[in-house]
C-alpha cells in the first residue's frame, strides 16, 4: 500500500486552525483513519504525546520526508462532537468549494479573548421583558387537531428511528412555534439535545422569550453580535452538557452537542441561512447532512417554503405537513386587496398613498387600531438624479447610486463614501437635481403631513444601528406607544402585534426586477409575510398591496395567499430556464482592481471550462456582476448550469487547480457559489 500522510491540527480551539502538522500514517491505521479521526501524535520537544484531529489525508509529503513523524495511534472512546464537526467541515469544503481552513473556521469555535457575557445577555433580555410588561410565564397552550397530529407523528417517527426531514408548511400564526416546542419537549425527555435556528432578524425578545418562558435555564442564545470569545464560551458549555437547547442564527448549527437529537429551522426560506463568506453554505443543506450523519431529526417550517425545500417535499424526500388555519381563537388571515397604482396616476393621485389605503389608514386611526406600512427598500432607495440630463449621482468607487440622507449628504451604502449634495449637476450644470423614489425617512415625513394626528415610529437600518434599537422600537410599538410603524423588510418578519389591523405594502413589485433568478420568490415571500402581520389578534385585518403589476403571478398569488399556485408557476419558470432546483448552478466570480486582467482571466476560464466540460454544460457569461464595481474592484461572473452537482464540483476543482498555478491570478480573487 502506498504511504499516506495525515494533516493534523493539535489545538482546535485556537484561532490558527491553519497550523496543521503532517504525520505518516502507519499501515495498520490506514483502513480506519478518516477526516475527523482523533489521534495521538508525538509533538514538541521530548516528543510528548498529544491529541489531535485529522483534517486531511494525502499521498504526498508536504516537506522533507525524513523529518515526518508517525501517528502514534487512535484515541480510544466514542466519536467526539468535535470529530463530527471536522468531518462536516470536510463535506462543506468539498460541496461549497472552499479551503479546508475556511471550512474549519466556520464550524469550530475559535478563541480570541474569552469573556463570559452570555449570562448577562440573557439577564438583560429577561429584565427587558419584565420592563416591557408582557407576561412571561409558560402558559402551555392546548394544541389543536392539526398541530396535535403533526406532533404525534413526529414522536412516533422519532422514537422508531425514522429520520426523514419534516417540512411544516404553516400559514403565519398557525402555531408552528408551539409545534416546535412540543417536539423539543419530546426530544429533551429522551435525553437528547436540540438546536433551533431562527433568522438573525427574528432574534428579538418576542421569539426568544417564548422559548425562555417554556424551557428557561436549559436554553442558550447565540446572536451574531456575540464576540468570538463569547461564542466559544457558549459552545464550551454546550459541549459539557450545561445547556440542552441552543437557539440562534445560522452558526448555532455548529454547536458541539454530544447528544444532538433534533435540529429545527424556523422560517426555512430566509436568505439569512445562506452564508456570504466562503464556504458559502446554506444552513438547510448543512443541517440535512449533519442530522443524517449522526442520526438526528430535522424539522423545517415556513409559511412560504423555499422552492428548493418544497420541491424536495413534493419528491418525497421531505415529509410535508401543513397547518392551514390560524391557531389563536378567533384569528383569521387578513383579507387582501390589490390596488393598481397605474389607475391612481390616471385619476391624478400622485401621492404614495392610494385613495383606498388613505381611507383605511384614517379609519384605523379613528378606531385607535394599529397600522404597519411596509416599504420594499431595494427599489425605493432615494437616489438623486438630474431632471435635466438624467444623470444619476453615483459613487466614484462603486457602481451604485448614492443615497440622499436627511442631513443633505449623499452616502454610498456599499463603501461608506459620503459627499454633500451638489448645487448643480456635475454633468450639465443644471440646478434641477432631485431625489428620486422614496426612502423610509421620506415616507415618514409624508405620512406625518397627511395624518397629523398619528403617532409614527420608523424602523430601518438608520434607526436600529444603536444597540438594541431594534427591540426598543418593536417593544414601543407592541406596547401601543405609536399608531403607525413604517419600515423595511425588518418589520415584516416574525413579530406578533395583535393590535395591528391594517398593513400597507407601498410598492410591491419593485423587487420583481432584481437581477436574480429568485426575485419573484422573494417578492412572493415578502408579500405573504407582510400581509400575515395584519389581524394577528381578535379583530380582522386587511392588507393592501399597491402595485404597478397586478397581473404578475408573484403578486396575485401572494394576494390570494395561494402558495401552491405560486409554486407551480415558479417551478415552471425554473424548469424552462434551467434554474435551481430544476438544475444546479455554479456561479464563479472573479474580482480585481485591474479591469482588463479581470475580464481576460474570466474569458480564459470560460474557454477552458467549455473545452473540457462543454458537451455536458450550459455556460452563461462572463457578465459584469449586478454591481460591477465596488471599492474600485471590478467583478465579473460566469454561470454554469448542470443537473449533476458532482460535475459542477469537478469543474470548480479543475478551475481552482489552474488558478493556483497562474502567476497573474495572485492579483485577483475567485469565489464560488453553488445553488
Ligand atoms: P407561527 O409560529 O406559525 O407564526 P405561533 O406559534 O406564533 O405561530 O402562534 C400564533 C399565535 O397563536 C401565538 O400567539 C400562539 O400563542 C397562539 N397559539 C398557537 N397554538 C395555539 C393553540 N393550539 N391554541 C391557542 N392559541 C395558540
Ligand atoms: Zn444634468
Ligand atoms: Zn462606494
XYZ file of C-alpha atoms and ligand atoms in Angstrom:
704
model
C 0.000 0.000 0.000
C 1.266 3.486 -0.809
C 2.482 5.637 2.053
C -0.080 8.160 3.149
C 0.116 11.264 5.256
C -2.339 12.834 7.611
C -2.688 16.563 8.219
C -3.426 17.071 11.863
C -4.477 20.009 13.989
C -3.395 19.779 17.579
C -5.385 22.502 19.230
C -8.691 23.149 17.541
C -9.790 25.834 19.943
C -7.019 28.054 18.707
C -7.551 30.684 16.077
C -4.763 29.286 13.911
C -6.579 26.225 12.681
C -4.483 26.524 9.558
C -1.433 25.401 11.523
C -1.592 21.783 10.565
C 1.188 19.265 11.016
C 1.877 16.354 8.787
C 2.392 12.809 10.082
C 2.935 9.499 8.366
C 0.068 7.057 8.805
C 1.245 3.642 9.979
C -0.027 0.846 7.770
C -2.233 -0.763 10.395
C -4.154 2.503 10.818
C -4.821 3.021 7.120
C -8.101 1.112 6.880
C -9.757 3.081 9.693
C -8.324 6.559 9.603
C -10.535 9.293 8.210
C -11.172 13.017 8.306
C -12.209 13.859 11.845
C -10.467 10.890 13.492
C -8.989 11.742 16.851
C -5.414 10.501 17.074
C -2.346 10.652 19.320
C 0.831 12.124 17.886
C 4.305 12.902 19.179
C 4.623 16.657 19.444
C 7.119 19.284 20.515
C 10.285 18.866 22.498
C 10.712 15.464 24.049
C 8.016 14.130 21.742
C 5.311 14.283 24.331
C 2.153 12.614 23.063
C -0.716 14.968 22.278
C -4.201 14.531 20.927
C -5.110 15.898 17.546
C -7.679 15.677 14.785
C -7.149 14.514 11.226
C -8.225 17.239 8.821
C -6.735 15.924 5.608
C -5.180 12.828 4.092
C -2.797 12.868 1.143
C -0.340 10.720 -0.799
C 2.411 13.291 -0.813
C 4.608 14.695 1.881
C 4.482 18.475 2.246
C 8.169 18.663 3.208
C 11.296 16.601 3.848
C 10.102 13.027 4.220
C 12.781 12.060 6.706
C 11.583 14.644 9.217
C 7.994 13.481 9.255
C 6.983 11.609 12.375
C 4.426 8.882 12.628
C 0.927 8.928 14.084
C 1.041 7.052 17.401
C -2.496 5.657 17.355
C -6.191 6.337 17.691
C -7.648 7.955 20.764
C -9.956 5.336 22.175
C -13.506 6.089 23.178
C -16.567 7.304 21.366
C -16.624 9.733 18.468
C -16.496 13.268 19.850
C -18.656 16.170 18.774
C -15.508 17.839 17.518
C -14.543 14.982 15.227
C -18.011 15.051 13.752
C -17.709 18.770 13.120
C -14.371 18.257 11.399
C -15.950 15.607 9.223
C -18.717 18.108 8.492
C -16.150 20.770 7.609
C -14.626 18.385 5.096
C -18.005 17.827 3.499
C -18.601 21.602 3.348
C -15.216 22.224 1.795
C -15.993 19.683 -0.918
C -19.540 20.769 -1.523
C -19.060 24.527 -1.485
C -15.579 24.721 -2.893
C -13.740 26.463 -0.084
C -10.416 25.689 1.524
C -10.349 23.310 4.497
C -9.114 26.166 6.610
C -12.139 28.309 5.760
C -14.437 25.383 6.480
C -12.772 24.647 9.821
C -13.027 28.250 10.899
C -16.727 28.123 10.117
C -17.533 25.040 12.167
C -15.113 25.338 15.057
C -15.357 27.998 17.709
C -12.075 29.850 17.821
C -10.674 31.527 20.872
C -9.528 35.068 20.788
C -10.323 36.548 24.138
C -12.751 34.788 26.385
C -15.178 36.837 28.372
C -18.273 35.318 29.853
C -21.087 37.616 28.924
C -23.808 35.243 27.888
C -25.447 35.203 31.280
C -25.566 38.908 31.138
C -27.206 38.922 27.719
C -29.843 36.549 28.962
C -30.407 38.579 32.084
C -30.859 41.837 30.208
C -33.331 40.094 27.963
C -35.291 38.842 30.936
C -35.129 42.258 32.572
C -36.236 43.899 29.339
C -39.140 41.535 29.220
C -40.212 42.420 32.744
C -39.954 46.125 31.938
C -41.941 45.866 28.769
C -44.757 44.495 30.858
C -45.615 41.485 28.702
C -46.413 38.320 30.526
C -43.581 35.871 30.799
C -44.926 32.714 32.314
C -45.006 29.464 30.460
C -48.647 29.243 29.507
C -48.706 25.879 27.785
C -51.433 26.011 25.143
C -53.512 23.002 24.186
C -52.584 22.075 20.655
C -55.391 21.999 18.130
C -56.101 18.942 15.994
C -53.762 19.842 13.147
C -50.895 20.659 15.484
C -51.545 17.540 17.538
C -51.388 15.244 14.529
C -48.034 16.621 13.417
C -46.543 16.283 16.884
C -47.850 12.735 17.328
C -46.480 11.614 14.018
C -43.168 13.262 14.800
C -42.925 11.475 18.149
C -43.660 8.128 16.547
C -41.118 8.642 13.775
C -38.593 9.926 16.244
C -38.966 7.064 18.707
C -38.851 4.474 15.967
C -35.794 5.998 14.357
C -37.341 7.114 11.069
C -35.348 10.177 10.162
C -36.898 11.786 7.107
C -36.774 15.611 7.411
C -40.095 17.339 8.152
C -41.224 20.421 6.299
C -44.081 22.201 8.052
C -45.928 24.455 5.670
C -47.995 26.552 8.038
C -49.592 29.897 7.363
C -48.468 32.811 9.515
C -49.872 32.458 13.008
C -50.857 28.818 12.530
C -48.917 27.781 15.619
C -45.684 26.403 14.204
C -43.708 27.661 17.173
C -45.986 25.767 19.560
C -45.426 22.642 17.483
C -41.656 23.089 17.649
C -41.829 23.448 21.415
C -43.740 20.192 21.804
C -41.224 18.414 19.611
C -38.393 19.838 21.677
C -40.004 18.617 24.895
C -40.228 15.134 23.472
C -36.600 15.094 22.406
C -35.395 16.509 25.726
C -37.383 13.849 27.563
C -35.330 11.293 25.661
C -32.191 12.969 26.996
C -31.098 14.414 23.680
C -30.253 17.979 22.756
C -31.742 20.477 20.336
C -30.571 23.242 18.027
C -33.128 25.837 16.920
C -32.182 28.129 14.060
C -34.049 31.355 13.550
C -33.110 34.089 11.095
C -30.942 36.738 12.709
C -33.551 39.368 12.049
C -36.079 37.499 14.176
C -33.728 37.247 17.143
C -35.874 39.544 19.190
C -37.372 39.413 22.642
C -40.616 38.013 21.411
C -39.367 34.885 19.702
C -36.620 34.101 22.152
C -38.740 34.877 25.210
C -41.335 32.293 24.265
C -38.637 29.654 24.363
C -37.317 31.017 27.639
C -40.768 31.006 29.158
C -41.087 27.351 28.309
C -37.589 25.938 28.796
C -35.822 28.512 30.982
C -32.354 27.557 32.141
C -31.876 24.838 29.568
C -31.521 27.424 26.804
C -28.546 29.229 25.453
C -28.937 32.022 22.908
C -26.431 32.886 20.247
C -26.557 36.229 18.493
C -24.128 37.022 15.736
C -23.365 40.106 17.846
C -21.563 37.923 20.386
C -17.801 38.128 20.216
C -15.784 35.116 19.122
C -14.837 34.537 22.745
C -18.437 34.639 23.913
C -19.419 32.245 21.169
C -16.634 29.945 22.195
C -17.799 30.065 25.769
C -21.337 29.130 24.766
C -20.040 26.217 22.749
C -17.914 25.099 25.683
C -20.985 24.987 27.920
C -22.909 23.086 25.294
C -20.096 20.562 24.952
C -20.076 19.997 28.709
C -23.815 19.430 28.632
C -24.664 22.529 30.661
C -27.287 23.548 28.119
C -29.793 21.424 26.263
C -31.120 23.844 23.657
C -29.149 26.253 21.518
C -31.211 28.872 19.806
C -29.563 31.189 17.355
C -28.747 32.268 13.845
C -27.051 30.169 11.154
C -23.816 29.499 13.016
C -25.617 27.945 16.002
C -25.836 24.885 13.779
C -22.250 24.098 14.740
C -22.974 23.774 18.458
C -20.907 20.780 19.617
C -23.655 18.948 21.494
C -22.624 15.416 22.342
C -26.206 14.087 22.164
C -27.847 16.130 19.436
C -31.287 14.738 18.649
C -33.112 17.470 16.746
C -32.421 20.489 14.570
C -35.241 22.941 13.879
C -35.024 25.587 11.176
C -37.725 28.200 11.520
C -38.560 30.421 8.536
C -36.637 27.973 6.408
C -36.948 30.188 3.299
C -34.986 33.096 4.775
C -31.987 34.417 2.896
C -30.085 34.755 6.170
C -29.468 30.996 6.125
C -27.060 31.350 3.248
C -23.552 32.388 4.206
C -21.967 35.235 2.297
C -18.434 34.194 3.191
C -16.606 31.095 1.992
C -17.646 28.378 2.399
C -20.845 29.847 1.016
C -23.051 27.229 2.579
C -26.779 27.004 3.106
C -27.771 26.077 6.667
C -30.625 23.897 5.399
C -28.305 21.736 3.328
C -25.681 21.509 6.051
C -28.329 20.675 8.647
C -29.651 17.959 6.391
C -26.211 16.444 6.065
C -25.349 16.813 9.739
C -28.564 15.235 11.008
C -28.165 12.386 8.553
C -24.571 11.848 9.631
C -25.457 11.467 13.299
C -28.989 10.116 13.128
C -30.733 13.246 14.396
C -34.057 14.611 13.163
C -34.503 17.749 11.089
C -37.652 19.888 11.137
C -38.153 22.960 8.961
C -41.049 25.347 8.966
C -42.300 28.265 6.924
C -45.430 29.995 5.698
C -43.686 30.376 2.356
C -41.271 27.454 1.929
C -38.373 27.944 -0.418
C -38.922 26.472 -3.851
C -35.956 24.183 -3.121
C -37.433 22.728 0.053
C -40.934 22.421 -1.327
C -39.750 20.562 -4.401
C -37.948 18.086 -2.153
C -41.139 17.613 -0.189
C -43.048 17.047 -3.426
C -40.474 14.459 -4.418
C -40.992 12.670 -1.125
C -37.544 13.459 0.225
C -39.097 15.545 2.998
C -42.270 14.794 4.864
C -44.730 17.591 4.181
C -47.096 18.676 6.962
C -49.498 21.560 6.734
C -51.170 23.942 9.113
C -53.738 25.958 7.231
C -55.616 27.849 9.886
C -54.743 30.459 12.453
C -54.157 28.938 15.867
C -55.369 31.649 18.184
C -59.064 31.756 18.983
C -60.973 33.917 16.514
C -57.943 34.999 14.480
C -58.240 34.745 10.714
C -55.916 35.542 7.826
C -56.098 39.128 6.676
C -58.253 39.963 3.699
C -56.055 41.211 0.886
C -56.764 43.983 -1.567
C -54.651 44.814 -4.581
C -54.503 48.441 -5.711
C -53.347 49.188 -9.257
C -51.081 52.222 -8.988
C -51.395 52.987 -12.715
C -55.072 53.733 -12.126
C -54.174 56.031 -9.242
C -51.940 58.043 -11.522
C -54.656 58.165 -14.182
C -57.008 59.539 -11.566
C -54.498 62.243 -10.768
C -53.283 60.836 -7.434
C -49.512 61.274 -7.327
C -49.163 60.551 -3.605
C -47.520 57.352 -2.414
C -50.774 56.505 -0.645
C -53.548 55.218 -2.880
C -57.035 56.530 -2.195
C -58.081 53.195 -0.706
C -55.059 52.954 1.579
C -55.528 56.539 2.768
C -59.160 55.871 3.593
C -58.257 52.735 5.561
C -55.467 54.473 7.466
C -57.849 57.218 8.516
C -60.393 54.646 9.584
C -57.851 52.792 11.740
C -56.567 55.983 13.325
C -60.130 56.859 14.197
C -60.708 53.454 15.784
C -57.358 53.573 17.582
C -56.131 50.429 15.838
C -52.553 49.990 14.684
C -51.090 50.185 11.189
C -47.890 48.945 9.583
C -46.559 50.424 6.364
C -44.006 48.367 4.589
C -41.547 49.609 2.034
C -39.609 47.365 -0.235
C -36.262 49.006 0.239
C -34.317 47.854 -2.756
C -36.362 49.732 -5.300
C -37.045 52.749 -3.193
C -33.666 53.917 -2.070
C -33.747 57.599 -2.666
C -31.120 58.204 -5.281
C -30.571 61.641 -6.751
C -30.638 62.443 -10.432
C -30.578 65.434 -12.737
C -34.054 66.191 -14.074
C -32.462 67.950 -16.996
C -29.889 65.477 -18.355
C -30.918 62.370 -16.429
C -27.541 61.688 -14.850
C -27.778 59.851 -11.531
C -25.320 60.703 -8.774
C -23.097 57.688 -8.352
C -20.334 56.650 -6.017
C -16.949 57.203 -7.687
C -15.687 53.885 -6.259
C -18.698 51.654 -6.664
C -21.109 51.252 -9.493
C -24.151 52.185 -7.411
C -26.280 55.235 -6.827
C -25.660 57.383 -3.800
C -28.482 57.662 -1.297
C -29.752 61.011 -0.076
C -29.933 61.303 3.693
C -31.884 63.781 5.785
C -28.800 65.822 6.612
C -28.431 66.659 2.932
C -25.485 64.355 2.337
C -25.169 61.677 -0.278
C -23.979 58.324 1.051
C -22.725 55.169 -0.649
C -24.227 52.171 1.123
C -21.545 49.874 -0.228
C -18.352 51.620 0.836
C -19.478 54.438 3.109
C -18.258 57.227 0.831
C -20.123 60.457 1.561
C -20.307 63.849 -0.110
C -22.583 66.831 0.330
C -25.375 67.235 -2.182
C -24.043 69.245 -5.122
C -25.791 72.524 -6.014
C -25.561 71.870 -9.735
C -25.329 68.807 -11.958
C -21.669 67.849 -12.441
C -22.556 66.739 -15.978
C -24.619 69.590 -17.465
C -24.557 72.270 -14.806
C -28.310 72.434 -14.408
C -29.716 73.145 -10.962
C -32.571 70.647 -11.225
C -31.210 67.925 -9.001
C -33.785 65.998 -7.080
C -34.251 62.904 -5.006
C -35.963 60.138 -6.881
C -38.003 57.416 -5.295
C -38.836 57.351 -1.637
C -36.923 56.155 1.374
C -38.456 55.319 4.718
C -37.492 58.741 6.098
C -39.381 60.401 3.297
C -42.434 58.220 3.846
C -42.392 59.143 7.498
C -42.434 62.820 6.536
C -45.263 62.340 4.067
C -47.288 60.252 6.493
C -46.817 62.878 9.198
C -48.094 65.509 6.801
C -51.102 63.547 5.617
C -52.035 62.114 9.021
C -51.024 64.781 11.533
C -52.894 63.064 14.359
C -50.900 59.819 14.014
C -48.056 58.836 16.321
C -45.423 57.428 13.995
C -42.445 55.126 14.520
C -39.901 54.286 11.853
C -37.683 51.246 11.720
C -34.847 50.885 9.233
C -31.084 50.495 9.259
C -30.619 54.086 10.435
C -32.910 53.847 13.440
C -31.720 50.414 14.535
C -27.987 50.864 14.353
C -27.757 51.681 18.040
C -27.506 48.668 20.283
C -30.971 47.292 20.995
C -32.537 49.957 18.753
C -34.415 47.183 17.043
C -36.053 45.786 20.159
C -36.737 49.231 21.587
C -38.830 50.230 18.589
C -40.724 46.945 18.415
C -41.398 46.978 22.142
C -42.697 50.543 21.958
C -44.993 49.637 19.092
C -46.196 46.430 20.749
C -46.907 48.474 23.871
C -49.202 50.785 21.922
C -46.856 53.774 22.023
C -47.490 54.503 18.341
C -50.289 54.141 15.802
C -48.183 53.690 12.727
C -44.979 51.718 12.189
C -43.097 52.417 8.984
C -40.275 50.188 7.923
C -38.401 47.985 5.535
C -38.133 44.189 5.358
C -37.306 44.172 9.055
C -40.829 44.885 10.227
C -42.469 42.040 8.357
C -40.545 39.214 9.954
C -41.943 37.092 12.705
C -43.284 39.697 15.122
C -46.688 39.312 16.617
C -48.603 42.569 17.053
C -52.190 41.774 17.999
C -53.184 45.448 17.720
C -52.393 45.714 14.002
C -55.425 45.551 11.736
C -54.006 47.183 8.622
C -50.853 46.506 6.663
C -49.974 48.636 3.667
C -47.389 47.455 1.170
C -46.473 50.638 -0.619
C -44.788 49.327 -3.735
C -44.989 45.591 -4.036
C -43.343 44.981 -7.356
C -40.034 46.787 -7.218
C -38.251 43.670 -6.011
C -39.527 41.798 -9.067
C -36.814 43.467 -11.094
C -33.791 42.492 -9.059
C -31.115 40.787 -11.173
C -31.545 37.427 -9.505
C -33.493 34.331 -10.532
C -35.030 34.182 -7.064
C -36.554 37.663 -7.247
C -40.152 36.540 -7.801
C -39.851 34.033 -4.990
C -38.517 36.783 -2.694
C -41.322 39.136 -3.660
C -43.936 36.473 -3.031
C -42.442 35.664 0.365
C -42.245 39.300 1.407
C -45.822 40.000 0.430
C -47.247 36.949 2.151
C -45.234 37.595 5.301
C -46.196 41.268 5.270
C -49.883 40.501 4.807
C -49.574 37.987 7.637
C -48.809 40.832 10.052
C -52.388 42.080 9.868
C -55.112 40.717 12.094
C -52.970 38.603 14.419
C -55.266 39.445 17.272
C -59.023 39.197 17.646
C -60.002 41.927 15.167
C -59.877 41.026 11.476
C -57.173 42.637 9.395
C -56.717 43.978 5.891
C -53.567 44.010 3.813
C -53.372 46.477 0.946
C -50.879 45.668 -1.793
C -50.074 48.648 -4.006
C -48.533 47.625 -7.312
C -47.934 48.568 -10.935
C -48.107 44.896 -11.934
C -51.278 43.300 -10.531
C -51.180 40.703 -13.322
C -47.773 39.302 -12.342
C -48.136 35.832 -10.781
C -45.762 36.793 -7.956
C -48.247 39.477 -6.930
C -51.655 37.905 -7.382
C -50.755 34.524 -5.910
C -49.409 36.381 -2.865
C -52.583 38.433 -2.644
C -54.585 35.197 -2.594
C -52.057 33.610 -0.224
C -52.015 30.744 -2.673
C -48.673 29.044 -2.240
C -49.424 26.013 -4.413
C -50.248 28.084 -7.476
C -47.245 30.281 -6.940
C -45.070 27.183 -6.641
C -46.375 25.638 -9.867
C -45.799 28.835 -11.839
C -42.385 29.405 -10.348
C -41.274 25.803 -10.893
C -42.400 26.105 -14.499
C -40.124 29.102 -14.897
C -37.192 27.365 -13.213
C -37.616 24.328 -15.430
C -37.856 26.387 -18.551
C -34.775 28.407 -17.677
C -32.832 25.557 -16.042
C -32.560 27.354 -12.737
C -32.288 25.618 -9.369
C -33.895 23.454 -8.147
C -34.660 22.222 -11.674
C -30.929 22.269 -12.296
C -27.814 23.030 -10.276
C -25.881 26.188 -10.812
C -22.338 27.271 -10.099
C -21.535 30.968 -10.143
C -17.884 31.858 -10.359
C -16.978 35.412 -9.571
C -13.581 36.876 -10.374
C -12.684 40.250 -8.929
C -9.733 42.568 -9.271
C -8.571 46.148 -9.453
C -7.287 45.671 -12.988
C -10.400 45.698 -15.116
C -8.715 44.320 -18.221
C -6.991 41.462 -16.399
C -10.195 40.552 -14.566
C -12.087 40.292 -17.839
C -9.261 38.451 -19.567
C -8.953 35.834 -16.837
C -12.679 35.235 -16.810
C -12.589 34.677 -20.581
C -9.756 32.178 -20.198
C -11.709 30.297 -17.541
C -14.788 30.208 -19.715
C -12.844 28.893 -22.712
C -11.105 26.216 -20.747
C -14.257 25.087 -18.971
C -16.099 24.915 -22.275
C -13.239 22.929 -23.823
C -13.181 20.350 -21.050
C -16.773 20.111 -19.947
C -18.649 21.908 -22.696
C -20.591 18.955 -24.047
C -22.470 18.468 -20.783
C -22.745 22.025 -19.603
C -24.706 25.206 -20.093
C -22.423 28.218 -19.727
C -23.591 31.831 -19.497
C -21.308 34.826 -19.474
C -18.985 36.095 -18.274
C -21.122 39.088 -17.427
C -20.461 42.018 -15.131
C -21.769 41.439 -11.584
C -25.054 43.234 -10.784
C -22.902 45.842 -9.091
C -19.871 45.811 -11.359
C -17.519 47.957 -9.327
C -17.270 48.132 -5.528
C -14.463 49.923 -3.735
C -12.605 50.213 -7.057
C -12.715 46.439 -7.542
C -14.275 45.105 -10.756
C -16.319 41.928 -10.603
C -17.359 39.509 -13.311
C -19.472 36.401 -13.096
C -19.659 33.166 -15.038
C -22.742 30.959 -14.650
C -22.696 27.227 -15.236
C -25.764 25.024 -15.122
C -25.756 21.253 -14.817
C -28.190 18.715 -13.426
C -25.393 16.793 -11.774
C -23.904 18.605 -8.796
C -20.775 16.426 -8.850
C -19.837 17.689 -12.291
C -20.004 21.253 -11.007
C -17.708 20.302 -8.134
C -15.268 18.772 -10.623
C -15.337 21.975 -12.637
C -14.642 24.033 -9.560
C -11.682 21.850 -8.609
C -10.375 21.943 -12.159
C -10.523 25.743 -12.257
C -9.024 26.145 -8.799
C -6.039 23.942 -9.655
C -5.190 26.070 -12.683
C -5.890 29.234 -10.767
C -3.366 28.301 -8.085
C -0.700 27.722 -10.737
C -1.250 31.008 -12.566
C 1.005 33.906 -11.628
C -1.422 36.623 -12.795
C -4.180 35.317 -10.560
C -2.330 36.473 -7.449
C -3.767 39.957 -8.001
C -7.304 38.639 -8.354
C -9.765 36.764 -6.202
C -12.109 33.985 -7.187
C -15.253 32.952 -5.395
C -17.657 30.063 -5.917
C -21.313 29.960 -5.210
C -23.264 26.731 -5.646
C -27.018 26.559 -5.755
P -46.427 30.667 13.873
O -45.108 30.271 14.511
O -46.953 29.642 12.936
O -46.446 32.047 13.286
P -47.281 30.818 16.623
O -46.810 29.553 17.211
O -46.505 32.046 16.896
O -47.488 30.671 15.050
O -48.798 31.018 17.066
C -49.515 32.205 16.768
C -50.327 32.595 17.982
O -51.305 31.601 18.257
C -49.495 32.729 19.234
O -49.974 33.790 19.984
C -49.738 31.416 19.959
O -49.564 31.540 21.343
C -51.149 31.090 19.575
N -51.394 29.650 19.528
C -50.641 28.721 18.937
N -51.192 27.498 19.077
C -52.344 27.678 19.756
C -53.394 26.822 20.220
N -53.362 25.499 19.971
N -54.416 27.362 20.886
C -54.469 28.680 21.131
N -53.530 29.551 20.733
C -52.475 29.067 20.054
Zn -27.517 67.256 -15.641
Zn -18.981 53.399 -2.817
